[in-house]
Tab-separated table of C-alpha atoms and ligand atoms in Angstrom:
chain	number	residue	atom	x	y	z
A	263	UNK	CA	-82.782	-111.311	11.406
A	264	UNK	CA	-85.586	-109.127	11.655
A	265	UNK	CA	-85.903	-105.298	11.590
A	266	UNK	CA	-88.001	-102.651	11.907
A	267	UNK	CA	-87.477	-98.832	11.048
A	268	UNK	CA	-89.431	-96.469	12.176
A	269	UNK	CA	-90.599	-93.167	11.642
A	270	UNK	CA	-87.272	-91.835	9.086
A	271	UNK	CA	-88.233	-90.221	6.243
A	272	UNK	CA	-88.078	-92.496	2.616
A	273	UNK	CA	-86.504	-91.024	0.029
A	274	UNK	CA	-88.218	-91.693	-3.229
A	275	UNK	CA	-89.293	-89.841	-5.623
A	276	UNK	CA	-90.521	-87.913	-3.246
A	277	UNK	CA	-90.410	-87.854	0.425
A	278	UNK	CA	-92.754	-89.435	2.787
A	279	UNK	CA	-93.177	-91.130	6.762
A	280	UNK	CA	-93.732	-94.489	7.028
A	281	UNK	CA	-92.260	-97.573	8.397
A	282	UNK	CA	-90.156	-100.211	6.994
A	283	UNK	CA	-90.850	-103.743	7.444
A	284	UNK	CA	-87.554	-106.032	7.492
A	285	UNK	CA	-86.864	-110.220	7.511
A	286	UNK	CA	-85.045	-111.776	5.611
A	287	UNK	CA	-83.291	-109.391	3.495
A	288	UNK	CA	-86.298	-108.480	1.850
A	289	UNK	CA	-88.569	-105.688	2.834
A	290	UNK	CA	-91.228	-106.879	3.230
A	291	UNK	CA	-93.845	-104.154	3.635
A	292	UNK	CA	-93.917	-100.290	3.755
A	293	UNK	CA	-96.692	-98.566	6.067
A	294	UNK	CA	-97.509	-96.733	8.224
A	295	UNK	CA	-97.937	-97.412	11.262
A	296	UNK	CA	-96.687	-101.118	11.810
A	297	UNK	CA	-95.802	-103.198	14.897
A	298	UNK	CA	-94.138	-106.434	14.932
A	299	UNK	CA	-93.185	-107.430	18.244
A	300	UNK	CA	-90.133	-109.657	17.135
A	301	UNK	CA	-88.390	-107.715	14.761
A	302	UNK	CA	-85.714	-104.866	16.588
A	303	UNK	CA	-86.391	-101.410	16.091
A	304	UNK	CA	-84.241	-99.254	15.244
A	305	UNK	CA	-85.778	-95.527	15.482
A	306	UNK	CA	-85.020	-92.836	12.906
A	307	UNK	CA	-87.002	-90.214	13.725
A	308	UNK	CA	-85.440	-87.230	12.110
A	309	UNK	CA	-83.842	-88.832	9.728
A	310	UNK	CA	-83.889	-90.022	6.004
A	311	UNK	CA	-83.849	-93.832	4.617
A	312	UNK	CA	-82.530	-93.919	0.485
A	313	UNK	CA	-82.067	-96.366	-1.402
A	314	UNK	CA	-78.442	-98.035	-0.772
A	315	UNK	CA	-75.852	-96.127	-3.186
A	316	UNK	CA	-73.832	-97.413	-6.015
A	317	UNK	CA	-70.821	-96.465	-6.301
A	318	UNK	CA	-69.893	-97.767	-10.363
A	319	UNK	CA	-66.978	-96.347	-10.585
A	320	UNK	CA	-63.901	-96.961	-7.964
A	321	UNK	CA	-60.080	-98.539	-7.111
A	322	UNK	CA	-59.985	-101.900	-4.808
A	323	UNK	CA	-56.292	-101.536	-5.079
A	324	UNK	CA	-56.829	-105.849	-4.254
A	325	UNK	CA	-54.777	-107.608	-5.138
A	326	UNK	CA	-51.475	-106.396	-5.974
A	327	UNK	CA	-51.621	-102.841	-4.943
A	328	UNK	CA	-52.756	-104.228	-0.902
A	329	UNK	CA	-50.712	-101.114	1.263
A	330	UNK	CA	-53.320	-98.706	-0.978
A	331	UNK	CA	-56.523	-100.135	0.082
A	332	UNK	CA	-57.922	-104.165	0.748
A	333	UNK	CA	-61.593	-105.346	0.086
A	334	UNK	CA	-61.677	-105.290	3.586
A	335	UNK	CA	-60.671	-100.955	4.358
A	336	UNK	CA	-62.813	-99.973	1.030
A	337	UNK	CA	-65.731	-102.066	1.126
A	338	UNK	CA	-65.535	-100.771	4.921
A	339	UNK	CA	-65.231	-97.343	3.630
A	340	UNK	CA	-68.517	-97.478	1.260
A	341	UNK	CA	-70.513	-99.039	3.773
A	342	UNK	CA	-69.402	-95.447	6.373
A	343	UNK	CA	-70.153	-94.172	3.352
A	344	UNK	CA	-74.475	-94.976	2.135
A	345	UNK	CA	-72.465	-97.568	-0.082
A	346	UNK	CA	-73.757	-100.985	-0.475
A	347	UNK	CA	-73.121	-102.087	-4.171
A	348	UNK	CA	-69.563	-100.928	-5.588
A	349	UNK	CA	-68.099	-101.351	-9.591
A	350	UNK	CA	-63.935	-101.865	-8.795
A	351	UNK	CA	-61.643	-100.954	-11.418
A	352	UNK	CA	-60.305	-103.462	-12.933
A	353	UNK	CA	-56.302	-101.792	-13.568
A	354	UNK	CA	-55.347	-105.012	-10.622
A	355	UNK	CA	-52.184	-106.230	-9.858
A	356	UNK	CA	-53.217	-108.885	-11.982
A	357	UNK	CA	-55.312	-107.246	-13.944
A	358	UNK	CA	-58.756	-108.376	-14.367
A	359	UNK	CA	-58.504	-109.871	-17.587
A	360	UNK	CA	-59.599	-113.163	-17.062
A	361	UNK	CA	-62.374	-115.407	-15.362
A	362	UNK	CA	-60.066	-117.256	-13.558
A	363	UNK	CA	-58.880	-113.737	-11.924
A	364	UNK	CA	-61.501	-111.893	-11.436
A	365	UNK	CA	-63.658	-116.202	-9.835
A	366	UNK	CA	-59.520	-115.498	-7.612
A	367	UNK	CA	-60.993	-112.032	-6.699
A	368	UNK	CA	-64.769	-112.223	-6.436
A	369	UNK	CA	-63.545	-115.515	-3.320
A	370	UNK	CA	-61.599	-113.652	-1.620
A	371	UNK	CA	-65.501	-110.952	-1.517
A	372	UNK	CA	-67.214	-113.188	-0.610
A	373	UNK	CA	-65.256	-113.808	2.991
A	374	UNK	CA	-63.760	-109.822	3.254
A	375	UNK	CA	-66.138	-107.607	1.895
A	376	UNK	CA	-69.061	-105.913	4.064
A	377	UNK	CA	-70.879	-104.444	1.396
A	378	UNK	CA	-71.536	-105.788	-2.333
A	379	UNK	CA	-68.909	-106.264	-4.719
A	380	UNK	CA	-69.342	-106.559	-8.791
A	381	UNK	CA	-66.402	-105.548	-10.620
A	382	UNK	CA	-65.268	-104.689	-13.674
A	383	UNK	CA	-63.402	-106.471	-16.033
A	384	UNK	CA	-60.514	-104.963	-18.553
A	385	UNK	CA	-60.882	-104.257	-23.096
A	386	UNK	CA	-57.378	-105.314	-23.298
A	387	UNK	CA	-55.590	-108.201	-22.202
A	388	UNK	CA	-52.612	-106.232	-19.069
A	389	UNK	CA	-54.300	-103.046	-20.313
A	390	UNK	CA	-52.155	-102.806	-23.469
A	391	UNK	CA	-53.293	-102.465	-27.007
A	392	UNK	CA	-50.612	-104.465	-28.283
A	393	UNK	CA	-52.206	-107.276	-26.523
A	394	UNK	CA	-55.540	-108.083	-27.482
A	395	UNK	CA	-59.275	-107.694	-26.150
A	396	UNK	CA	-60.482	-110.316	-23.339
A	397	UNK	CA	-63.253	-113.171	-23.521
A	398	UNK	CA	-66.203	-110.673	-22.727
A	399	UNK	CA	-67.898	-113.324	-23.706
A	400	UNK	CA	-66.501	-115.024	-21.230
A	401	UNK	CA	-66.525	-111.998	-18.874
A	402	UNK	CA	-70.265	-110.696	-19.403
A	403	UNK	CA	-71.966	-112.784	-16.847
A	404	UNK	CA	-69.237	-111.979	-13.466
A	405	UNK	CA	-68.719	-108.416	-14.597
A	406	UNK	CA	-70.816	-104.572	-15.386
A	407	UNK	CA	-69.338	-104.352	-18.179
A	408	UNK	CA	-65.212	-103.746	-19.681
A	409	UNK	CA	-63.333	-100.955	-19.976
A	410	UNK	CA	-59.609	-99.632	-19.156
A	411	UNK	CA	-59.691	-97.450	-16.974
A	412	UNK	CA	-56.561	-95.204	-15.643
A	413	UNK	CA	-55.706	-95.145	-19.529
A	414	UNK	CA	-57.520	-93.945	-22.882
A	415	UNK	CA	-57.741	-96.535	-25.244
A	416	UNK	CA	-55.667	-95.015	-27.289
A	417	UNK	CA	-56.154	-96.892	-30.919
A	418	UNK	CA	-59.452	-95.722	-32.871
A	419	UNK	CA	-59.394	-99.341	-34.257
A	420	UNK	CA	-58.744	-101.064	-30.897
A	421	UNK	CA	-62.728	-99.153	-28.947
A	422	UNK	CA	-64.168	-99.955	-32.105
A	423	UNK	CA	-63.315	-104.309	-31.909
A	424	UNK	CA	-64.430	-103.619	-28.464
A	425	UNK	CA	-67.572	-102.202	-29.170
A	426	UNK	CA	-68.303	-104.393	-31.963
A	427	UNK	CA	-67.740	-107.250	-29.625
A	428	UNK	CA	-69.789	-105.124	-26.698
A	429	UNK	CA	-72.938	-104.576	-28.961
A	430	UNK	CA	-73.206	-108.638	-30.026
A	431	UNK	CA	-72.949	-109.843	-25.802
A	432	UNK	CA	-74.985	-107.114	-25.564
A	433	UNK	CA	-71.939	-105.754	-22.595
A	434	UNK	CA	-70.660	-101.662	-21.416
A	435	UNK	CA	-67.502	-100.350	-22.713
A	436	UNK	CA	-66.355	-97.889	-19.914
A	437	UNK	CA	-63.866	-95.511	-21.249
A	438	UNK	CA	-61.672	-93.745	-18.660
A	439	UNK	CA	-61.803	-91.139	-22.378
A	440	UNK	CA	-57.456	-89.445	-22.886
A	441	UNK	CA	-55.614	-89.160	-26.099
A	442	UNK	CA	-52.368	-89.001	-24.405
A	443	UNK	CA	-50.979	-87.755	-27.771
A	444	UNK	CA	-52.386	-84.096	-26.807
A	445	UNK	CA	-51.419	-84.482	-23.186
A	446	UNK	CA	-47.996	-82.492	-23.673
A	447	UNK	CA	-46.708	-83.519	-20.522
A	448	UNK	CA	-49.443	-81.685	-19.198
A	449	UNK	CA	-51.041	-83.671	-15.457
A	450	UNK	CA	-53.082	-80.237	-14.814
A	451	UNK	CA	-55.573	-77.747	-16.723
A	452	UNK	CA	-53.703	-75.428	-17.934
A	453	UNK	CA	-54.587	-71.840	-16.410
A	454	UNK	CA	-53.121	-69.045	-14.257
A	455	UNK	CA	-51.852	-71.996	-10.980
A	456	UNK	CA	-50.481	-73.544	-13.625
A	457	UNK	CA	-48.511	-70.609	-15.403
A	458	UNK	CA	-47.885	-69.092	-11.846
A	459	UNK	CA	-46.923	-72.469	-10.716
A	460	UNK	CA	-45.144	-73.416	-13.057
A	461	UNK	CA	-46.857	-76.937	-13.069
A	462	UNK	CA	-46.902	-78.824	-16.979
A	463	UNK	CA	-50.896	-78.967	-18.064
A	464	UNK	CA	-53.077	-79.689	-20.391
A	465	UNK	CA	-56.468	-78.317	-21.999
A	466	UNK	CA	-60.147	-80.662	-22.315
A	467	UNK	CA	-58.672	-81.562	-25.774
A	468	UNK	CA	-57.118	-84.982	-24.899
A	469	UNK	CA	-61.137	-85.484	-23.592
A	470	UNK	CA	-63.584	-84.236	-25.976
A	471	UNK	CA	-61.473	-86.102	-28.179
A	472	UNK	CA	-62.088	-89.457	-27.183
A	473	UNK	CA	-65.231	-89.188	-25.769
A	474	UNK	CA	-66.227	-87.696	-29.955
A	475	UNK	CA	-64.826	-90.272	-31.659
A	476	UNK	CA	-65.982	-93.303	-29.178
A	477	UNK	CA	-69.573	-91.605	-29.041
A	478	UNK	CA	-69.130	-91.434	-33.423
A	479	UNK	CA	-68.089	-95.245	-32.704
A	480	UNK	CA	-71.407	-96.311	-30.453
A	481	UNK	CA	-73.268	-94.737	-33.013
A	482	UNK	CA	-71.400	-96.919	-35.595
A	483	UNK	CA	-71.531	-100.642	-33.256
A	484	UNK	CA	-74.822	-99.381	-31.078
A	485	UNK	CA	-73.422	-100.867	-27.983
A	486	UNK	CA	-73.320	-99.609	-24.663
A	487	UNK	CA	-71.042	-96.914	-23.818
A	488	UNK	CA	-70.431	-94.573	-20.613
A	489	UNK	CA	-67.804	-91.942	-20.059
A	490	UNK	CA	-66.154	-91.461	-16.899
A	491	UNK	CA	-65.249	-89.080	-14.108
A	492	UNK	CA	-65.957	-86.455	-17.313
A	493	UNK	CA	-64.890	-83.090	-16.761
A	494	UNK	CA	-65.130	-81.652	-20.343
A	495	UNK	CA	-68.159	-78.722	-21.347
A	496	UNK	CA	-67.110	-79.558	-24.804
A	497	UNK	CA	-67.330	-83.825	-23.078
A	498	UNK	CA	-70.631	-82.395	-22.103
A	499	UNK	CA	-71.843	-80.791	-25.176
A	500	UNK	CA	-70.961	-83.772	-27.095
A	501	UNK	CA	-73.027	-85.973	-25.146
A	502	UNK	CA	-75.732	-84.015	-24.279
A	503	UNK	CA	-76.305	-84.166	-28.337
A	504	UNK	CA	-75.418	-88.188	-27.992
A	505	UNK	CA	-78.526	-88.564	-26.117
A	506	UNK	CA	-80.609	-86.118	-28.394
A	507	UNK	CA	-79.999	-88.239	-30.995
A	508	UNK	CA	-80.879	-91.598	-28.761
A	509	UNK	CA	-77.866	-92.875	-29.296
A	510	UNK	CA	-77.203	-96.135	-26.121
A	511	UNK	CA	-74.473	-92.920	-23.836
A	512	UNK	CA	-74.063	-92.753	-19.892
A	513	UNK	CA	-71.705	-90.316	-18.510
A	514	UNK	CA	-71.533	-90.089	-15.252
A	515	UNK	CA	-69.113	-86.849	-13.207
A	516	UNK	CA	-67.034	-87.069	-9.711
A	517	UNK	CA	-67.940	-85.142	-6.299
A	518	UNK	CA	-64.729	-83.220	-7.192
A	519	UNK	CA	-65.431	-82.101	-10.713
A	520	UNK	CA	-68.253	-80.601	-9.065
A	521	UNK	CA	-66.910	-78.816	-6.575
A	522	UNK	CA	-64.183	-77.886	-6.859
A	523	UNK	CA	-61.769	-75.877	-10.030
A	524	UNK	CA	-57.888	-75.855	-11.924
A	525	UNK	CA	-57.164	-72.297	-8.813
A	526	UNK	CA	-58.379	-74.627	-6.834
A	527	UNK	CA	-55.026	-77.279	-6.436
A	528	UNK	CA	-52.460	-76.541	-3.915
A	529	UNK	CA	-50.560	-79.509	-3.608
A	530	UNK	CA	-50.581	-83.358	-4.927
A	531	UNK	CA	-54.072	-84.494	-2.579
A	532	UNK	CA	-55.399	-81.689	-5.281
A	533	UNK	CA	-53.464	-84.013	-8.321
A	534	UNK	CA	-56.752	-86.607	-10.456
A	535	UNK	CA	-56.909	-88.250	-13.892
A	536	UNK	CA	-58.994	-85.914	-15.475
A	537	UNK	CA	-57.379	-82.731	-13.361
A	538	UNK	CA	-60.433	-80.295	-11.964
A	539	UNK	CA	-61.242	-78.141	-14.917
A	540	UNK	CA	-62.022	-74.092	-15.589
A	541	UNK	CA	-65.274	-72.753	-13.918
A	542	UNK	CA	-66.794	-72.719	-16.611
A	543	UNK	CA	-66.511	-76.249	-16.932
A	544	UNK	CA	-67.940	-76.873	-12.838
A	545	UNK	CA	-70.821	-75.077	-14.235
A	546	UNK	CA	-71.708	-77.073	-17.339
A	547	UNK	CA	-71.548	-80.552	-15.796
A	548	UNK	CA	-73.618	-78.564	-12.565
A	549	UNK	CA	-76.013	-77.927	-15.482
A	550	UNK	CA	-75.790	-81.036	-17.501
A	551	UNK	CA	-76.721	-83.365	-14.042
A	552	UNK	CA	-79.553	-80.738	-12.927
A	553	UNK	CA	-81.217	-81.129	-16.945
A	554	UNK	CA	-79.649	-85.037	-16.610
A	555	UNK	CA	-77.122	-85.371	-19.702
A	556	UNK	CA	-75.107	-86.470	-16.536
A	557	UNK	CA	-76.856	-89.864	-15.409
A	558	UNK	CA	-74.621	-90.164	-12.270
A	559	UNK	CA	-71.986	-89.106	-9.675
A	560	UNK	CA	-69.710	-91.762	-9.020
A	561	UNK	CA	-66.252	-91.806	-6.410
A	562	UNK	CA	-63.492	-92.985	-8.243
A	563	UNK	CA	-62.125	-93.130	-5.432
A	564	UNK	CA	-58.710	-93.668	-5.620
A	565	UNK	CA	-56.211	-94.366	-2.543
A	566	UNK	CA	-52.778	-94.154	-2.814
A	567	UNK	CA	-50.285	-93.969	-0.002
A	568	UNK	CA	-49.102	-91.099	1.710
A	569	UNK	CA	-45.728	-91.182	0.684
A	570	UNK	CA	-46.416	-91.735	-2.790
A	571	UNK	CA	-49.148	-88.875	-3.019
A	572	UNK	CA	-45.796	-86.321	-1.377
A	573	UNK	CA	-43.424	-87.086	-4.045
A	574	UNK	CA	-44.217	-83.769	-6.170
A	575	UNK	CA	-47.080	-82.591	-8.248
A	576	UNK	CA	-45.411	-84.324	-10.717
A	577	UNK	CA	-44.218	-87.041	-9.971
A	578	UNK	CA	-47.468	-88.161	-7.355
A	579	UNK	CA	-50.210	-90.898	-8.655
A	580	UNK	CA	-52.939	-89.050	-10.027
A	581	UNK	CA	-56.139	-89.814	-7.616
A	582	UNK	CA	-57.653	-89.213	-4.475
A	583	UNK	CA	-60.483	-90.837	-2.025
A	584	UNK	CA	-64.517	-89.875	-2.421
A	585	UNK	CA	-66.513	-93.223	-0.624
A	586	UNK	CA	-66.547	-91.930	3.321
A	587	UNK	CA	-67.383	-88.019	2.207
A	588	UNK	CA	-69.130	-88.298	-1.731
A	589	UNK	CA	-73.138	-88.178	-0.652
A	590	UNK	CA	-72.736	-84.850	2.422
A	591	UNK	CA	-70.083	-82.599	-0.496
A	592	UNK	CA	-72.971	-83.467	-2.573
A	593	UNK	CA	-76.041	-82.862	-0.127
A	594	UNK	CA	-74.489	-79.926	1.299
A	595	UNK	CA	-73.303	-78.367	-1.343
A	596	UNK	CA	-75.470	-78.875	-4.269
A	597	UNK	CA	-79.890	-79.791	-2.479
A	598	UNK	CA	-79.033	-77.723	1.364
A	599	UNK	CA	-77.953	-74.794	-1.831
A	600	UNK	CA	-81.646	-75.716	-3.601
A	601	UNK	CA	-79.441	-76.081	-6.274
A	602	UNK	CA	-80.898	-79.349	-6.556
A	603	UNK	CA	-83.413	-81.435	-4.577
A	604	UNK	CA	-82.330	-84.530	-2.184
A	605	UNK	CA	-84.456	-86.805	-4.261
A	606	UNK	CA	-82.236	-86.238	-7.166
A	607	UNK	CA	-79.637	-86.667	-5.573
A	608	UNK	CA	-81.052	-90.004	-4.908
A	609	UNK	CA	-81.840	-90.769	-9.017
A	610	UNK	CA	-77.127	-89.442	-8.983
A	611	UNK	CA	-76.511	-91.695	-6.086
A	612	UNK	CA	-78.788	-94.794	-6.017
A	613	UNK	CA	-82.085	-95.026	-8.601
A	614	UNK	CA	-79.420	-94.202	-12.088
A	615	UNK	CA	-76.381	-95.854	-11.372
A	616	UNK	CA	-78.157	-98.779	-10.643
A	617	UNK	CA	-80.149	-98.547	-13.756
A	618	UNK	CA	-77.025	-98.048	-16.307
A	619	UNK	CA	-75.731	-101.447	-14.496
A	620	UNK	CA	-79.486	-102.698	-14.850
A	621	UNK	CA	-78.776	-104.358	-10.925
A	622	UNK	CA	-82.132	-104.161	-10.445
A	623	UNK	CA	-82.706	-102.317	-7.674
A	624	UNK	CA	-84.929	-98.949	-8.055
A	625	UNK	CA	-86.670	-97.386	-4.741
A	626	UNK	CA	-86.851	-98.562	-2.075
A	627	UNK	CA	-90.227	-100.271	-2.138
A	628	UNK	CA	-91.842	-103.874	-1.066
A	629	UNK	CA	-89.832	-106.935	-2.350
A	630	UNK	CA	-87.013	-105.170	-2.743
A	631	UNK	CA	-83.782	-106.326	-1.126
A	632	UNK	CA	-82.849	-103.898	1.719
A	633	UNK	CA	-79.310	-102.447	0.090
A	634	UNK	CA	-80.265	-98.873	2.230
A	635	UNK	CA	-79.096	-96.780	3.815
A	636	UNK	CA	-80.358	-93.837	7.091
A	637	UNK	CA	-79.418	-90.606	6.473
A	638	UNK	CA	-78.638	-87.621	8.954
A	639	UNK	CA	-79.321	-84.406	6.845
A	640	UNK	CA	-79.477	-82.223	10.436
A	641	UNK	CA	-76.292	-82.509	11.603
A	642	UNK	CA	-73.504	-81.349	11.151
A	643	UNK	CA	-70.591	-82.851	11.081
A	644	UNK	CA	-66.288	-82.263	10.264
A	645	UNK	CA	-64.932	-84.467	7.742
A	646	UNK	CA	-61.299	-85.448	9.237
A	647	UNK	CA	-59.221	-88.200	6.511
A	648	UNK	CA	-58.086	-89.336	9.623
A	649	UNK	CA	-61.373	-90.922	10.281
A	650	UNK	CA	-61.963	-92.198	7.351
A	651	UNK	CA	-62.186	-96.623	7.165
A	652	UNK	CA	-59.684	-96.494	3.455
A	653	UNK	CA	-57.049	-96.536	4.179
A	654	UNK	CA	-56.215	-93.810	1.448
A	655	UNK	CA	-56.573	-90.618	3.460
A	656	UNK	CA	-55.079	-88.820	0.315
A	657	UNK	CA	-58.109	-85.371	-0.636
A	658	UNK	CA	-58.348	-81.858	-0.307
A	659	UNK	CA	-61.282	-82.151	1.216
A	660	UNK	CA	-59.742	-82.952	4.330
A	661	UNK	CA	-61.162	-80.690	7.700
A	662	UNK	CA	-64.698	-79.077	5.630
A	663	UNK	CA	-67.156	-78.915	7.224
A	664	UNK	CA	-70.597	-81.545	5.617
A	665	UNK	CA	-74.442	-81.932	6.255
A	666	UNK	CA	-76.576	-85.062	4.976
A	667	UNK	CA	-73.976	-88.342	6.648
A	668	UNK	CA	-74.483	-91.635	6.313
A	669	UNK	CA	-75.484	-93.194	10.213
A	670	UNK	CA	-76.716	-96.265	9.724
A	671	UNK	CA	-76.291	-98.898	5.462
A	672	UNK	CA	-77.701	-102.398	5.576
A	673	UNK	CA	-77.024	-104.747	3.360
A	674	UNK	CA	-78.681	-107.348	2.011
A	675	UNK	CA	-80.713	-106.448	5.445
A	676	UNK	CA	-77.536	-107.510	8.345
A	677	UNK	CA	-76.279	-103.936	9.521
A	678	UNK	CA	-72.757	-103.552	8.331
A	679	UNK	CA	-72.218	-99.697	9.746
A	680	UNK	CA	-73.885	-98.549	12.322
A	681	UNK	CA	-72.458	-95.251	13.909
A	682	UNK	CA	-68.807	-95.682	13.821
A	683	UNK	CA	-69.663	-99.383	14.259
A	684	UNK	CA	-68.906	-101.648	12.322
A	685	UNK	CA	-70.402	-105.897	11.652
A	686	UNK	CA	-69.190	-107.236	8.570
B	981	DOR	O1	-57.600	-90.016	-11.047
B	981	DOR	C1	-57.564	-91.148	-11.046
B	981	DOR	N1	-57.129	-92.765	-10.582
B	981	DOR	N2	-57.899	-91.271	-12.636
B	981	DOR	C2	-57.705	-92.953	-12.754
B	981	DOR	O2	-58.678	-92.582	-13.865
B	981	DOR	C3	-56.332	-93.450	-12.124
B	981	DOR	C4	-56.666	-93.525	-10.640
B	981	DOR	C5	-56.360	-95.202	-10.326
B	981	DOR	O3	-56.321	-95.481	-10.787
B	981	DOR	O4	-55.890	-93.924	-9.381
């Protein structure tokens, strides 16, 4: 297919109005006024064109939990959210801990996925600390990194061994940081609301202690280390220090930790791990994103079925969906409010995660793979969980209004999503 995107504002290091010609999956020309009779023209006037978003932390749930999400529904949701590459976490059933399992998963991806999918493998077999490390060497070419996401690695010696190996083979360890000995049964962050409601709560320590430990291990082993869904000001302080000292440390933040706090928690759709923290943490996260301490935004898209989520605060599983709301929420609340620029948002959603994962997918330039999304920044729309393509409707943002919804998503030069319709 040959496409001509006419009159759009291309978001790169700056914003420029130019036409884009796409042929056989590649951007072949970017110029002021391109005409090509053989191309299908897409009128982009009034819209912005961005490099496709890369979600380096999300859950597809397949295999094993197809009642929550499947490769098909999760990638449809991704395309609708402007994502062209997603990296699912290995806490499936079976856990993604061997090449055979990952190859079987990738076979299904070939037939079912609407966007690029590059998975993580777990650090330990079956995500269990009593088990051995996965064969990281055998898996390294097929996965973006290794993580036991969903649970923290409790034993420092295990993390040390994993990072030693990661450094030898130039792999990345992505860590869900949570010291279980410091949870004391807590499932929300402590504060007035948890006291009023009688919810068991936790401090920032389960996260910050493991971030500190892991940064030290990363310094000792020289391993590439990425902190998943960072949420506390103490962890930010540690990462800022690590970066100033030149360590190979990166981190991501979720839209919900940037926009909500513990006192907003109303029901199970506000329950996630790590939990919503307090106002100081939220401002520290925003500041850290703006000054580059936090590298990128990831959704931690965690779909669950409605009956699972409605079991009460204590029993409900952790997690909320995010693919179909992430960019509009950040655009509306950080860019339209003039805290950040659109160019910065595109770095957080596209450029920086691709860089961390070595995906060779930077700004939209001639010769680049045509993975892109077209954004409507002008019109306000309602977030309606019932319109989600994800099977998960578990969001605290239902009923919010936002700008910046993707209207078209293209993967390798193919239109996979266009105004509520799919072609994949
Ligand atoms: O809220 C969360 N949900 N946090 C995690 O770390 C795991 C995830 C899930 O798998 O549901």
